[in-house]
Short mmCIF file of N, CA and C in Angstrom, two decimals:
data_model
loop_
_atom_site.label_atom_id
_atom_site.label_comp_id
_atom_site.label_asym_id
_atom_site.label_seq_id
_atom_site.Cartn_x
_atom_site.Cartn_y
_atom_site.Cartn_z
N MET T 586 101.03 84.50 106.04
CA MET T 586 99.66 84.95 106.27
C MET T 586 98.72 84.00 105.54
N LYS T 587 97.78 83.49 106.26
CA LYS T 587 96.80 82.59 105.69
C LYS T 587 95.51 83.36 105.40
N ILE T 588 94.97 83.13 104.25
CA ILE T 588 93.72 83.76 103.83
C ILE T 588 92.58 82.80 104.15
N ASP T 589 91.54 83.33 104.77
CA ASP T 589 90.35 82.51 105.02
C ASP T 589 89.14 83.16 104.35
N GLU T 590 88.00 82.53 104.51
CA GLU T 590 86.78 83.01 103.83
C GLU T 590 86.35 84.38 104.33
N ASN T 591 86.64 84.71 105.57
CA ASN T 591 86.28 86.04 106.10
C ASN T 591 87.03 87.14 105.35
N ILE T 592 88.30 86.91 105.09
CA ILE T 592 89.09 87.91 104.36
C ILE T 592 88.59 88.03 102.93
N VAL T 593 88.26 86.89 102.32
CA VAL T 593 87.74 86.92 100.94
C VAL T 593 86.40 87.67 100.90
N GLU T 594 85.56 87.45 101.88
CA GLU T 594 84.28 88.18 101.96
C GLU T 594 84.52 89.67 102.11
N HIS T 595 85.49 90.03 102.94
CA HIS T 595 85.80 91.45 103.16
C HIS T 595 86.30 92.11 101.87
N VAL T 596 87.19 91.43 101.16
CA VAL T 596 87.70 91.96 99.89
C VAL T 596 86.58 92.08 98.87
N ALA T 597 85.71 91.10 98.81
CA ALA T 597 84.58 91.15 97.88
C ALA T 597 83.65 92.31 98.22
N LYS T 598 83.47 92.56 99.51
CA LYS T 598 82.62 93.67 99.93
C LYS T 598 83.25 95.00 99.53
N LEU T 599 84.58 95.12 99.72
CA LEU T 599 85.26 96.35 99.33
C LEU T 599 85.20 96.56 97.82
N ALA T 600 85.28 95.47 97.06
CA ALA T 600 85.22 95.56 95.60
C ALA T 600 83.78 95.64 95.09
N ARG T 601 82.84 95.51 96.03
CA ARG T 601 81.41 95.58 95.71
C ARG T 601 81.00 94.54 94.67
N ILE T 602 81.46 93.30 94.91
CA ILE T 602 81.05 92.18 94.06
C ILE T 602 80.43 91.11 94.94
N LYS T 603 79.51 90.37 94.36
CA LYS T 603 78.88 89.27 95.08
C LYS T 603 79.51 87.98 94.61
N ILE T 604 79.91 87.16 95.58
CA ILE T 604 80.50 85.87 95.24
C ILE T 604 79.77 84.77 96.00
N SER T 605 79.72 83.60 95.38
CA SER T 605 79.02 82.47 96.00
C SER T 605 79.95 81.76 96.97
N GLU T 606 79.40 80.82 97.71
CA GLU T 606 80.20 80.04 98.67
C GLU T 606 81.27 79.24 97.94
N ASN T 607 80.92 78.70 96.78
CA ASN T 607 81.88 77.93 95.99
C ASN T 607 83.03 78.83 95.52
N GLU T 608 82.70 80.04 95.10
CA GLU T 608 83.74 80.98 94.66
C GLU T 608 84.63 81.39 95.82
N LYS T 609 84.07 81.52 97.02
CA LYS T 609 84.88 81.86 98.18
C LYS T 609 85.95 80.80 98.42
N LYS T 610 85.56 79.52 98.31
CA LYS T 610 86.52 78.44 98.53
C LYS T 610 87.62 78.47 97.45
N ILE T 611 87.22 78.74 96.22
CA ILE T 611 88.20 78.81 95.13
C ILE T 611 89.17 79.97 95.35
N PHE T 612 88.64 81.13 95.74
CA PHE T 612 89.49 82.30 95.97
C PHE T 612 90.43 82.10 97.15
N VAL T 613 89.98 81.42 98.19
CA VAL T 613 90.84 81.14 99.33
C VAL T 613 92.05 80.33 98.87
N GLU T 614 91.80 79.29 98.07
CA GLU T 614 92.90 78.46 97.56
C GLU T 614 93.83 79.28 96.67
N GLN T 615 93.26 80.09 95.79
CA GLN T 615 94.09 80.87 94.87
C GLN T 615 94.92 81.92 95.61
N PHE T 616 94.32 82.63 96.55
CA PHE T 616 95.06 83.65 97.31
C PHE T 616 96.18 83.01 98.13
N ASN T 617 95.91 81.87 98.74
CA ASN T 617 96.95 81.21 99.53
C ASN T 617 98.10 80.74 98.64
N SER T 618 97.81 80.26 97.44
CA SER T 618 98.90 79.84 96.54
C SER T 618 99.70 81.05 96.07
N ILE T 619 99.05 82.18 95.87
CA ILE T 619 99.76 83.41 95.47
C ILE T 619 100.68 83.87 96.60
N PHE T 620 100.18 83.88 97.83
CA PHE T 620 101.01 84.30 98.96
C PHE T 620 102.16 83.32 99.21
N GLU T 621 101.94 82.06 98.91
CA GLU T 621 103.02 81.09 99.04
C GLU T 621 104.14 81.39 98.04
N LEU T 622 103.77 81.80 96.83
CA LEU T 622 104.78 82.17 95.84
C LEU T 622 105.53 83.43 96.27
N PHE T 623 104.85 84.39 96.85
CA PHE T 623 105.51 85.60 97.35
C PHE T 623 106.48 85.27 98.49
N SER T 624 106.15 84.30 99.30
CA SER T 624 107.05 83.94 100.39
C SER T 624 108.34 83.34 99.84
N LYS T 625 108.29 82.69 98.68
CA LYS T 625 109.52 82.18 98.05
C LYS T 625 110.41 83.33 97.59
N ILE T 626 109.82 84.43 97.16
CA ILE T 626 110.61 85.59 96.76
C ILE T 626 111.34 86.17 97.97
N ASP T 627 110.72 86.12 99.14
CA ASP T 627 111.35 86.64 100.36
C ASP T 627 112.59 85.84 100.75
N GLU T 628 112.71 84.60 100.28
CA GLU T 628 113.84 83.76 100.64
C GLU T 628 115.11 84.12 99.87
N VAL T 629 115.01 84.90 98.81
CA VAL T 629 116.16 85.25 97.99
C VAL T 629 117.06 86.22 98.74
N ASP T 630 118.38 85.96 98.71
CA ASP T 630 119.35 86.81 99.38
C ASP T 630 119.64 88.02 98.49
N THR T 631 119.28 89.20 98.95
CA THR T 631 119.46 90.42 98.16
C THR T 631 120.31 91.46 98.87
N LYS T 632 121.11 91.05 99.85
CA LYS T 632 121.85 92.04 100.61
C LYS T 632 122.97 92.70 99.80
N ASP T 633 123.51 92.04 98.78
CA ASP T 633 124.57 92.62 97.95
C ASP T 633 124.05 93.24 96.66
N VAL T 634 122.76 93.32 96.50
CA VAL T 634 122.16 93.85 95.28
C VAL T 634 121.74 95.29 95.50
N GLU T 635 122.18 96.17 94.60
CA GLU T 635 121.78 97.57 94.71
C GLU T 635 120.36 97.74 94.17
N PRO T 636 119.57 98.61 94.79
CA PRO T 636 118.21 98.81 94.30
C PRO T 636 118.23 99.46 92.92
N ALA T 637 117.32 99.01 92.08
CA ALA T 637 117.18 99.57 90.73
C ALA T 637 115.78 100.15 90.62
N PHE T 638 115.72 101.45 90.45
CA PHE T 638 114.42 102.11 90.39
C PHE T 638 113.88 102.18 88.98
N GLN T 639 114.75 102.04 87.99
CA GLN T 639 114.34 102.03 86.58
C GLN T 639 114.96 100.81 85.91
N PRO T 640 114.21 100.08 85.10
CA PRO T 640 114.79 98.91 84.44
C PRO T 640 115.82 99.27 83.37
N ILE T 641 115.74 100.47 82.84
CA ILE T 641 116.71 100.92 81.83
C ILE T 641 117.21 102.29 82.24
N ASP T 642 118.39 102.65 81.74
CA ASP T 642 118.91 103.98 82.03
C ASP T 642 118.10 105.03 81.29
N LEU T 643 117.73 106.07 82.02
CA LEU T 643 116.97 107.14 81.41
C LEU T 643 117.92 108.21 80.92
N LYS T 644 117.69 108.65 79.70
CA LYS T 644 118.50 109.72 79.13
C LYS T 644 117.58 110.79 78.60
N ASN T 645 118.08 112.01 78.54
CA ASN T 645 117.30 113.11 78.03
C ASN T 645 117.07 112.91 76.54
N ALA T 646 115.81 112.81 76.14
CA ALA T 646 115.48 112.57 74.74
C ALA T 646 115.08 113.86 74.03
N PHE T 647 115.26 114.99 74.68
CA PHE T 647 114.86 116.25 74.08
C PHE T 647 115.96 116.77 73.14
N ARG T 648 115.53 117.51 72.17
CA ARG T 648 116.49 118.12 71.25
C ARG T 648 116.90 119.48 71.78
N ASP T 649 118.00 120.00 71.27
CA ASP T 649 118.42 121.34 71.65
C ASP T 649 117.50 122.36 70.99
N ASP T 650 117.23 123.46 71.71
CA ASP T 650 116.41 124.52 71.15
C ASP T 650 117.23 125.29 70.11
N GLU T 651 116.64 125.41 68.93
CA GLU T 651 117.29 126.17 67.87
C GLU T 651 116.28 127.15 67.29
N ALA T 652 116.71 128.37 67.08
CA ALA T 652 115.82 129.37 66.48
C ALA T 652 115.71 129.08 64.98
N LYS T 653 114.48 129.10 64.50
CA LYS T 653 114.25 128.89 63.06
C LYS T 653 113.46 130.08 62.52
N LYS T 654 113.65 130.33 61.27
CA LYS T 654 112.93 131.43 60.65
C LYS T 654 111.47 131.04 60.47
N PHE T 655 110.58 131.96 60.83
CA PHE T 655 109.15 131.74 60.70
C PHE T 655 108.77 132.05 59.26
N GLU T 656 108.38 131.02 58.50
CA GLU T 656 108.16 131.19 57.06
C GLU T 656 106.69 131.39 56.69
N TRP T 657 105.79 131.25 57.61
CA TRP T 657 104.37 131.34 57.30
C TRP T 657 103.88 132.73 57.67
N ASP T 658 103.14 133.36 56.76
CA ASP T 658 102.60 134.70 57.01
C ASP T 658 101.11 134.57 57.30
N PRO T 659 100.69 134.66 58.55
CA PRO T 659 99.28 134.49 58.88
C PRO T 659 98.41 135.62 58.35
N LEU T 660 98.98 136.75 57.99
CA LEU T 660 98.20 137.89 57.50
C LEU T 660 98.10 137.92 55.97
N ALA T 661 98.63 136.92 55.30
CA ALA T 661 98.68 136.95 53.84
C ALA T 661 97.29 136.94 53.20
N ASN T 662 96.31 136.32 53.82
CA ASN T 662 95.00 136.18 53.20
C ASN T 662 93.94 137.11 53.79
N THR T 663 94.33 138.15 54.47
CA THR T 663 93.35 139.08 55.02
C THR T 663 93.60 140.48 54.49
N LYS T 664 92.50 141.23 54.31
CA LYS T 664 92.67 142.62 53.91
C LYS T 664 92.61 143.55 55.12
N HIS T 665 92.25 142.98 56.29
CA HIS T 665 92.16 143.77 57.52
C HIS T 665 93.47 143.64 58.29
N LYS T 666 94.48 144.37 57.88
CA LYS T 666 95.76 144.32 58.57
C LYS T 666 96.42 145.70 58.53
N GLU T 667 97.27 145.89 59.50
CA GLU T 667 98.03 147.13 59.55
C GLU T 667 99.42 146.74 60.06
N GLY T 668 100.39 146.82 59.20
CA GLY T 668 101.74 146.38 59.54
C GLY T 668 101.74 144.88 59.72
N LYS T 669 102.18 144.42 60.87
CA LYS T 669 102.19 142.99 61.13
C LYS T 669 101.08 142.56 62.10
N TYR T 670 100.00 143.35 62.19
CA TYR T 670 98.91 143.07 63.10
C TYR T 670 97.58 143.00 62.36
N PHE T 671 96.61 142.22 62.91
CA PHE T 671 95.25 142.25 62.41
C PHE T 671 94.62 143.57 62.81
N LYS T 672 93.80 144.11 61.94
CA LYS T 672 93.13 145.37 62.24
C LYS T 672 91.66 145.08 62.47
N GLY T 673 91.14 145.52 63.62
CA GLY T 673 89.75 145.30 63.95
C GLY T 673 88.98 146.59 63.86
N PRO T 674 87.65 146.54 64.13
CA PRO T 674 86.84 147.76 64.08
C PRO T 674 87.23 148.72 65.19
N LYS T 675 87.05 149.98 64.91
CA LYS T 675 87.39 151.03 65.86
C LYS T 675 86.36 151.05 67.00
N ILE T 676 86.84 151.12 68.21
CA ILE T 676 85.96 151.14 69.39
C ILE T 676 86.10 152.52 70.03
N VAL T 677 84.94 153.17 70.25
CA VAL T 677 84.94 154.51 70.80
C VAL T 677 84.92 154.51 72.29
#
């Protein structure tokens, strides 16, 4: 695929940027060299290569759930409590 100034203008319009005529010529050259490099990647024989969706093996990094004793008493600093609950004003 060859990139020309019309395609560069279209991309610039989609990106909502203004580019000069000189910049259009520079971008045409740069885009064409990038696509040329991608075409070299297409030449590589990959028929015996299995697809790899992750670069490294993923393992479960979570710890096992263990019950622990709750050592903090949230009601220790209040005088408005009844048993293990906060006590609020009576509503009629």
